[in-house]
Coordinates of C-alpha atoms and ligand atoms in Angstrom, one line a residue:
M269 CA 0.0 0.0 0.0
K270 CA 2.8 2.3 0.8
E271 CA 4.4 1.7 -2.6
R272 CA 1.0 2.2 -4.3
L273 CA 0.7 5.6 -2.6
E274 CA 4.2 6.6 -3.5
Q275 CA 3.6 5.6 -7.1
L276 CA 0.3 7.5 -7.2
Q277 CA 2.0 10.6 -5.9
V278 CA 4.7 10.4 -8.6
E279 CA 2.2 9.7 -11.3
A280 CA -0.1 12.5 -10.2
L281 CA 2.7 15.1 -9.9
V282 CA 3.9 14.3 -13.4
K283 CA 0.4 14.7 -14.9
V284 CA -0.1 18.0 -13.1
E285 CA 3.2 19.2 -14.5
Q286 CA 2.2 18.1 -18.0
A287 CA -1.2 19.8 -17.9
T288 CA -1.3 22.8 -20.3
D289 CA -4.6 24.4 -19.3
S290 CA -7.1 24.5 -16.4
K291 CA -9.3 22.0 -18.0
A292 CA -6.6 19.4 -18.1
L293 CA -5.7 20.3 -14.5
Q294 CA -9.3 19.7 -13.4
E295 CA -9.2 16.3 -15.1
V296 CA -6.1 15.3 -13.1
R297 CA -7.7 16.6 -9.9
V298 CA -10.8 14.4 -10.5
A299 CA -8.8 11.4 -11.5
Y300 CA -6.5 11.3 -8.5
L301 CA -8.4 13.1 -5.7
G302 CA -12.0 12.5 -6.7
K303 CA -14.4 10.2 -4.8
K304 CA -13.8 7.4 -7.2
G305 CA -10.0 8.1 -7.4
P306 CA -7.2 5.7 -6.3
I307 CA -6.4 7.5 -3.1
T308 CA -10.0 7.3 -1.8
E309 CA -9.8 3.7 -2.8
V310 CA -6.7 3.2 -0.7
L311 CA -8.3 4.9 2.3
R312 CA -11.4 2.7 1.9
G313 CA -9.2 -0.4 2.0
M314 CA -7.6 0.7 5.4
G315 CA -10.1 -1.5 7.3
K316 CA -8.0 -4.5 6.3
L317 CA -4.9 -3.1 7.9
S318 CA -3.4 -3.8 11.3
A319 CA -3.9 -1.3 14.1
E320 CA -0.2 -0.2 13.9
E321 CA -0.2 0.2 10.1
R322 CA -3.5 2.1 9.9
P323 CA -2.4 5.5 11.2
L324 CA 0.8 5.4 9.3
I325 CA -0.9 4.7 6.0
G326 CA -3.6 7.1 6.9
Q327 CA -1.1 9.8 7.5
M328 CA 0.8 8.9 4.4
A329 CA -2.4 9.0 2.3
N330 CA -3.2 12.5 3.7
D331 CA 0.4 13.6 2.9
V332 CA 0.1 12.4 -0.7
R333 CA -3.2 14.1 -1.1
A334 CA -1.8 17.3 0.4
A335 CA 1.3 17.1 -1.9
I336 CA -0.9 16.6 -5.0
T337 CA -3.3 19.4 -3.9
E338 CA -0.4 21.7 -3.3
K339 CA 1.1 21.0 -6.7
L340 CA -2.3 21.4 -8.3
E341 CA -2.8 24.8 -6.8
E342 CA 0.7 25.9 -7.7
K343 CA 0.2 24.7 -11.3
E344 CA -3.3 26.4 -11.4
A345 CA -1.8 29.7 -10.4
Q346 CA 1.0 29.3 -12.9
L347 CA -1.5 28.6 -15.7
Q348 CA -3.7 31.5 -14.8
K349 CA -0.8 33.8 -14.7
A350 CA 0.3 32.6 -18.2
E351 CA -3.2 33.0 -19.5
I352 CA -3.5 36.6 -18.3
E353 CA -0.2 37.4 -19.7
K354 CA -1.1 35.9 -23.1
K355 CA -4.4 37.9 -23.1
L356 CA -2.6 41.1 -22.2
A357 CA 0.0 40.5 -24.9
E358 CA -2.8 39.9 -27.5
E359 CA -4.8 42.9 -26.4
S360 CA -1.9 45.3 -26.1
I361 CA -2.0 48.6 -28.1
D362 CA 1.1 49.9 -29.7
V363 CA 0.8 53.6 -28.7
T364 CA 3.8 54.4 -30.8
L365 CA 2.0 53.6 -34.1
P366 CA 1.1 56.8 -35.9
G367 CA -2.6 57.3 -36.3
R368 CA -4.5 57.4 -39.6
P369 CA -4.7 61.0 -40.8
V370 CA -8.2 62.5 -40.7
Q371 CA -9.3 64.2 -43.9
A372 CA -10.4 67.6 -42.5
G373 CA -11.5 69.2 -45.8
T374 CA -10.9 72.8 -46.9
R375 CA -13.0 75.7 -47.9
H376 CA -13.9 75.6 -51.5
P377 CA -11.9 78.4 -53.3
L378 CA -15.2 80.0 -54.4
T379 CA -16.5 80.1 -50.8
A380 CA -13.2 81.6 -49.7
V381 CA -13.4 84.3 -52.3
V382 CA -17.0 85.1 -51.4
E383 CA -16.1 85.3 -47.7
H384 CA -13.1 87.5 -48.5
V385 CA -15.3 89.9 -50.6
E386 CA -18.0 89.9 -47.9
D387 CA -15.4 90.9 -45.2
V388 CA -14.2 93.8 -47.3
F389 CA -17.7 95.2 -47.9
I390 CA -18.9 94.5 -44.4
G391 CA -15.9 96.7 -43.4
L392 CA -17.3 99.4 -45.6
G393 CA -20.8 99.3 -44.0
F394 CA -22.5 96.9 -46.4
E395 CA -25.0 94.2 -45.4
I396 CA -25.4 90.8 -47.0
A397 CA -28.7 90.3 -49.0
E398 CA -30.1 87.2 -50.6
G399 CA -32.6 86.3 -53.3
P400 CA -34.0 83.2 -55.0
E401 CA -32.2 81.3 -57.7
V402 CA -35.5 80.6 -59.5
E403 CA -36.6 84.1 -60.4
T404 CA -39.5 85.8 -62.1
D405 CA -39.1 87.5 -65.4
Y406 CA -40.2 90.7 -63.7
Y407 CA -37.3 90.8 -61.2
N408 CA -34.7 89.3 -63.5
F409 CA -35.4 91.7 -66.4
E410 CA -38.4 94.1 -66.2
A411 CA -37.6 95.7 -63.0
L412 CA -34.0 96.2 -64.2
N413 CA -35.2 98.3 -67.2
L414 CA -35.2 95.4 -69.6
P415 CA -38.7 95.2 -71.1
K416 CA -39.8 92.1 -72.9
D417 CA -38.6 93.0 -76.3
H418 CA -35.4 94.6 -75.2
P419 CA -32.4 93.5 -77.3
A420 CA -30.1 93.3 -74.3
R421 CA -32.0 90.3 -73.1
D422 CA -30.2 88.4 -75.8
M423 CA -26.9 89.2 -73.9
Q424 CA -28.0 86.6 -71.4
D425 CA -29.3 83.4 -72.8
S426 CA -31.7 82.2 -70.1
F427 CA -33.0 78.9 -68.8
Y428 CA -36.7 79.4 -68.7
I429 CA -38.9 77.2 -66.6
T430 CA -42.2 78.7 -67.7
N431 CA -42.9 81.9 -69.6
E432 CA -42.7 83.9 -66.4
L433 CA -40.1 81.8 -64.4
L434 CA -36.4 81.3 -65.1
L435 CA -33.1 80.5 -63.4
R436 CA -31.7 84.0 -62.7
T437 CA -29.1 85.0 -65.2
H438 CA -27.5 87.4 -62.8
T439 CA -27.7 88.6 -59.2
S440 CA -29.1 92.0 -60.2
P441 CA -32.7 91.0 -59.5
V442 CA -31.7 91.1 -55.8
Q443 CA -31.3 94.9 -56.3
A444 CA -35.0 95.2 -57.3
R445 CA -36.1 92.9 -54.4
T446 CA -34.1 94.8 -51.9
M447 CA -35.4 98.2 -53.0
E448 CA -38.9 97.0 -52.6
K449 CA -38.1 95.8 -49.1
Y450 CA -36.8 99.3 -48.1
K451 CA -40.0 100.9 -49.3
G452 CA -38.5 104.0 -50.8
K453 CA -36.4 104.9 -47.8
G454 CA -32.6 105.0 -48.0
P455 CA -29.8 104.3 -47.3
V456 CA -29.6 100.9 -48.9
K457 CA -26.2 99.4 -48.7
I458 CA -26.0 95.7 -49.7
I459 CA -24.0 93.1 -51.5
C460 CA -25.5 89.8 -52.6
P461 CA -23.4 86.7 -53.5
G462 CA -25.1 83.9 -55.3
K463 CA -25.4 81.4 -58.1
V464 CA -26.5 82.4 -61.6
F465 CA -27.3 80.4 -64.7
R466 CA -26.9 80.9 -68.4
R467 CA -27.3 78.9 -71.5
D468 CA -23.6 78.9 -72.3
D469 CA -21.5 76.0 -73.7
D470 CA -19.0 75.1 -71.0
D471 CA -15.4 75.8 -71.8
A472 CA -12.3 77.1 -70.1
T473 CA -13.9 80.5 -69.4
H474 CA -17.7 79.8 -69.6
S475 CA -19.9 77.8 -67.3
H476 CA -23.7 77.3 -67.5
Q477 CA -23.7 77.9 -63.7
F478 CA -21.4 80.3 -61.9
M479 CA -21.4 82.9 -59.1
Q480 CA -21.7 86.6 -58.9
I481 CA -21.6 89.2 -56.2
E482 CA -24.0 92.1 -56.7
G483 CA -23.6 95.5 -54.9
L484 CA -26.1 98.3 -54.4
Y485 CA -25.8 101.6 -52.6
I486 CA -28.6 104.0 -52.6
D487 CA -28.8 107.2 -50.6
E488 CA -29.1 111.0 -51.1
N489 CA -26.2 112.4 -53.0
V490 CA -24.5 109.2 -54.0
R491 CA -22.0 110.1 -56.7
M492 CA -19.8 108.3 -59.2
S493 CA -16.8 109.3 -57.1
D494 CA -18.3 107.2 -54.3
L495 CA -18.5 104.2 -56.7
K496 CA -14.9 104.7 -57.7
G497 CA -13.7 105.1 -54.1
V498 CA -15.6 101.9 -52.9
L499 CA -14.4 99.8 -55.8
E500 CA -10.8 101.1 -55.5
T501 CA -10.8 100.2 -51.8
F502 CA -12.2 96.8 -52.7
A503 CA -9.5 96.1 -55.3
K504 CA -6.8 97.1 -52.9
K505 CA -8.1 95.0 -50.1
F506 CA -8.9 92.0 -52.3
F507 CA -6.0 91.9 -54.7
G508 CA -3.3 94.0 -52.9
E509 CA -2.6 97.6 -51.9
E510 CA -0.4 98.2 -54.9
R511 CA -3.3 97.7 -57.3
N512 CA -5.2 100.5 -59.0
I513 CA -8.5 100.6 -60.9
R514 CA -9.7 102.4 -64.0
L515 CA -13.2 103.0 -65.3
R516 CA -14.2 102.6 -69.0
P517 CA -17.5 103.6 -70.4
S518 CA -19.9 100.7 -71.1
F519 CA -23.5 99.9 -71.3
F520 CA -26.0 98.1 -69.0
P521 CA -29.7 98.8 -69.2
F522 CA -30.0 99.2 -65.4
T523 CA -27.2 101.8 -65.0
E524 CA -26.6 105.2 -66.5
P525 CA -23.8 106.0 -66.9
S526 CA -22.4 102.4 -67.0
V527 CA -18.8 101.5 -66.7
E528 CA -16.5 98.5 -67.0
V529 CA -14.0 98.4 -64.2
D530 CA -10.4 97.2 -64.7
V531 CA -7.8 96.5 -62.1
S532 CA -4.1 96.9 -62.8
C533 CA -2.4 93.7 -63.7
G534 CA -0.7 92.1 -60.7
M535 CA 1.6 90.0 -62.8
C536 CA 3.5 92.9 -64.5
N537 CA 2.4 95.8 -62.3
G538 CA 0.6 97.4 -65.2
K539 CA 3.6 97.2 -67.6
G540 CA 1.9 94.6 -69.9
C541 CA 2.3 90.9 -70.0
R542 CA 0.7 87.6 -71.1
V543 CA -1.9 87.7 -68.3
C544 CA -3.2 91.2 -69.2
K545 CA -2.8 90.6 -72.9
H546 CA -0.1 93.4 -72.8
T547 CA -2.6 96.1 -71.8
G548 CA -1.6 96.4 -68.1
W549 CA -5.2 96.1 -67.1
I550 CA -7.6 93.3 -66.4
E551 CA -11.4 93.6 -66.5
V552 CA -13.0 92.6 -63.3
L553 CA -16.6 93.9 -63.1
G554 CA -19.5 95.9 -64.4
A555 CA -20.9 98.9 -62.6
G556 CA -22.7 102.2 -62.9
M557 CA -25.1 104.7 -61.5
V558 CA -28.5 103.1 -60.9
H559 CA -30.8 104.1 -63.8
P560 CA -33.7 106.4 -62.6
N561 CA -36.2 104.0 -64.1
V562 CA -34.8 101.2 -61.9
L563 CA -35.0 103.5 -58.8
E564 CA -38.6 104.4 -59.6
M565 CA -39.7 100.9 -60.3
G566 CA -38.1 99.9 -57.0
G567 CA -40.2 102.6 -55.2
F568 CA -37.4 105.2 -54.8
D569 CA -37.8 108.8 -55.7
S570 CA -35.1 109.3 -58.3
K571 CA -35.1 113.1 -57.7
R572 CA -34.2 112.6 -54.1
Y573 CA -32.1 109.5 -54.3
S574 CA -29.3 108.3 -56.4
G575 CA -27.1 105.2 -56.2
F576 CA -24.5 103.0 -57.7
A577 CA -24.5 99.3 -58.4
F578 CA -22.0 96.7 -59.5
G579 CA -21.8 93.1 -60.4
M580 CA -18.7 90.8 -60.5
G581 CA -18.0 87.2 -61.3
V582 CA -16.7 85.2 -58.4
E583 CA -15.0 82.6 -60.6
R584 CA -13.2 85.3 -62.5
L585 CA -12.0 86.9 -59.2
A586 CA -10.7 83.5 -58.0
M587 CA -9.0 82.8 -61.3
L588 CA -7.3 86.1 -61.3
K589 CA -6.3 85.9 -57.6
H590 CA -4.9 82.3 -57.9
D591 CA -3.8 82.3 -61.5
I592 CA -6.3 79.5 -62.4
D593 CA -6.6 78.8 -66.1
D594 CA -9.9 76.8 -66.4
I595 CA -13.2 77.6 -64.8
R596 CA -14.2 73.9 -64.9
H597 CA -11.7 73.2 -62.1
F598 CA -14.2 74.7 -59.7
Y599 CA -16.8 72.2 -60.4
T600 CA -15.0 68.9 -60.9
N601 CA -14.3 68.2 -57.3
D602 CA -10.7 67.1 -57.8
L603 CA -9.1 67.1 -54.4
R604 CA -5.6 67.8 -55.9
F605 CA -7.1 71.1 -57.0
L606 CA -9.4 71.8 -54.0
T607 CA -6.8 71.2 -51.3
Q608 CA -4.5 73.9 -52.6
F609 CA -6.7 76.7 -51.3
T610 CA -7.2 77.9 -47.8
R611 CA -8.3 81.3 -46.8
G612 CA -5.4 83.5 -45.7
Ligands
LIG253 N1 -25.7 92.0 -64.2 C1 -24.5 92.2 -65.0 C2 -24.1 90.9 -65.7 O1 -24.5 89.9 -65.2 C3 -23.4 92.7 -64.1 C4 -23.7 94.1 -63.6 C5 -23.2 95.2 -64.4 C6 -24.3 94.3 -62.5 C7 -23.5 96.5 -63.9 C8 -24.6 95.6 -62.0 C9 -24.1 96.7 -62.8 O2 -25.2 95.8 -60.9 O3 -24.3 97.9 -62.3 O4 -23.5 91.0 -66.6

């Protein structure tokens, strides 16, 4: 019996040592220490032993049991520790790995130009006005001194929706809408940025949809010199202090007199180069003194009030400012183009 116990202990300890997980360990525990295990069996057979042997074997069986239990616990702890370490290793995060860059996006160059122009004019006391992109024939043409059969309507090929509704061909209808809102009482001092639409074939300099910024200033005694001063300030703030402007006579039905405004070429400083086609000047906008008919239709007394108005193309401003050679770049959403522009 003594040998049997010794043998069991050796066997059990080896098996414990060989166990690779807690499940295997549990099996060893049941096999050797369980109710049907060999040690229990030994203890059951003690009745057959002599009175001297009984306590010795009993003691020994307890020692063997204790030795196996101790080894089991030791191994259990070892396995648990290994398992935790394994799990930790698997779940560890390498904090030194660089993160994935987040695409933050940038302002669209046209938005940046609009905001820049807005800032300049807000600084001059103007407010921002808005109007609808689907416009009535009345506001887009009639109220701007362009009656139905006026030949100048051909200057702007329009997208008509019905006989009376169209996509606005310019931001000028906002002039008429704003005048109505002010009910004949000045001063009116607004600019209006927005989308406009024309039946043009798209190419490097034309787009069937583009943006304009309209300006309108009505008050008593507004003079052409005010127009010149405001636009010169704008040109210097937007393009650079070294820039100058010049006015050339022109025609628009809604202004009298009308002018075309040029800004001195920034590439050659007015000396003449490829960009300004060797004239030293670049055309940037149309403007003029608000036509008395337009004032009257807008509800303003043209004897008491006078005003100036202007309209400029946002794409054109952006192309001049950033030396962009094709208007289509603004609408094709190529990130290589778009990410080159940030306001500043
Ligand atoms: N509406 C004109 C256009 O689209 C631009 C323009 C010219 C607006 C003169 C004005 C102005 O307010 O006074 O071509």
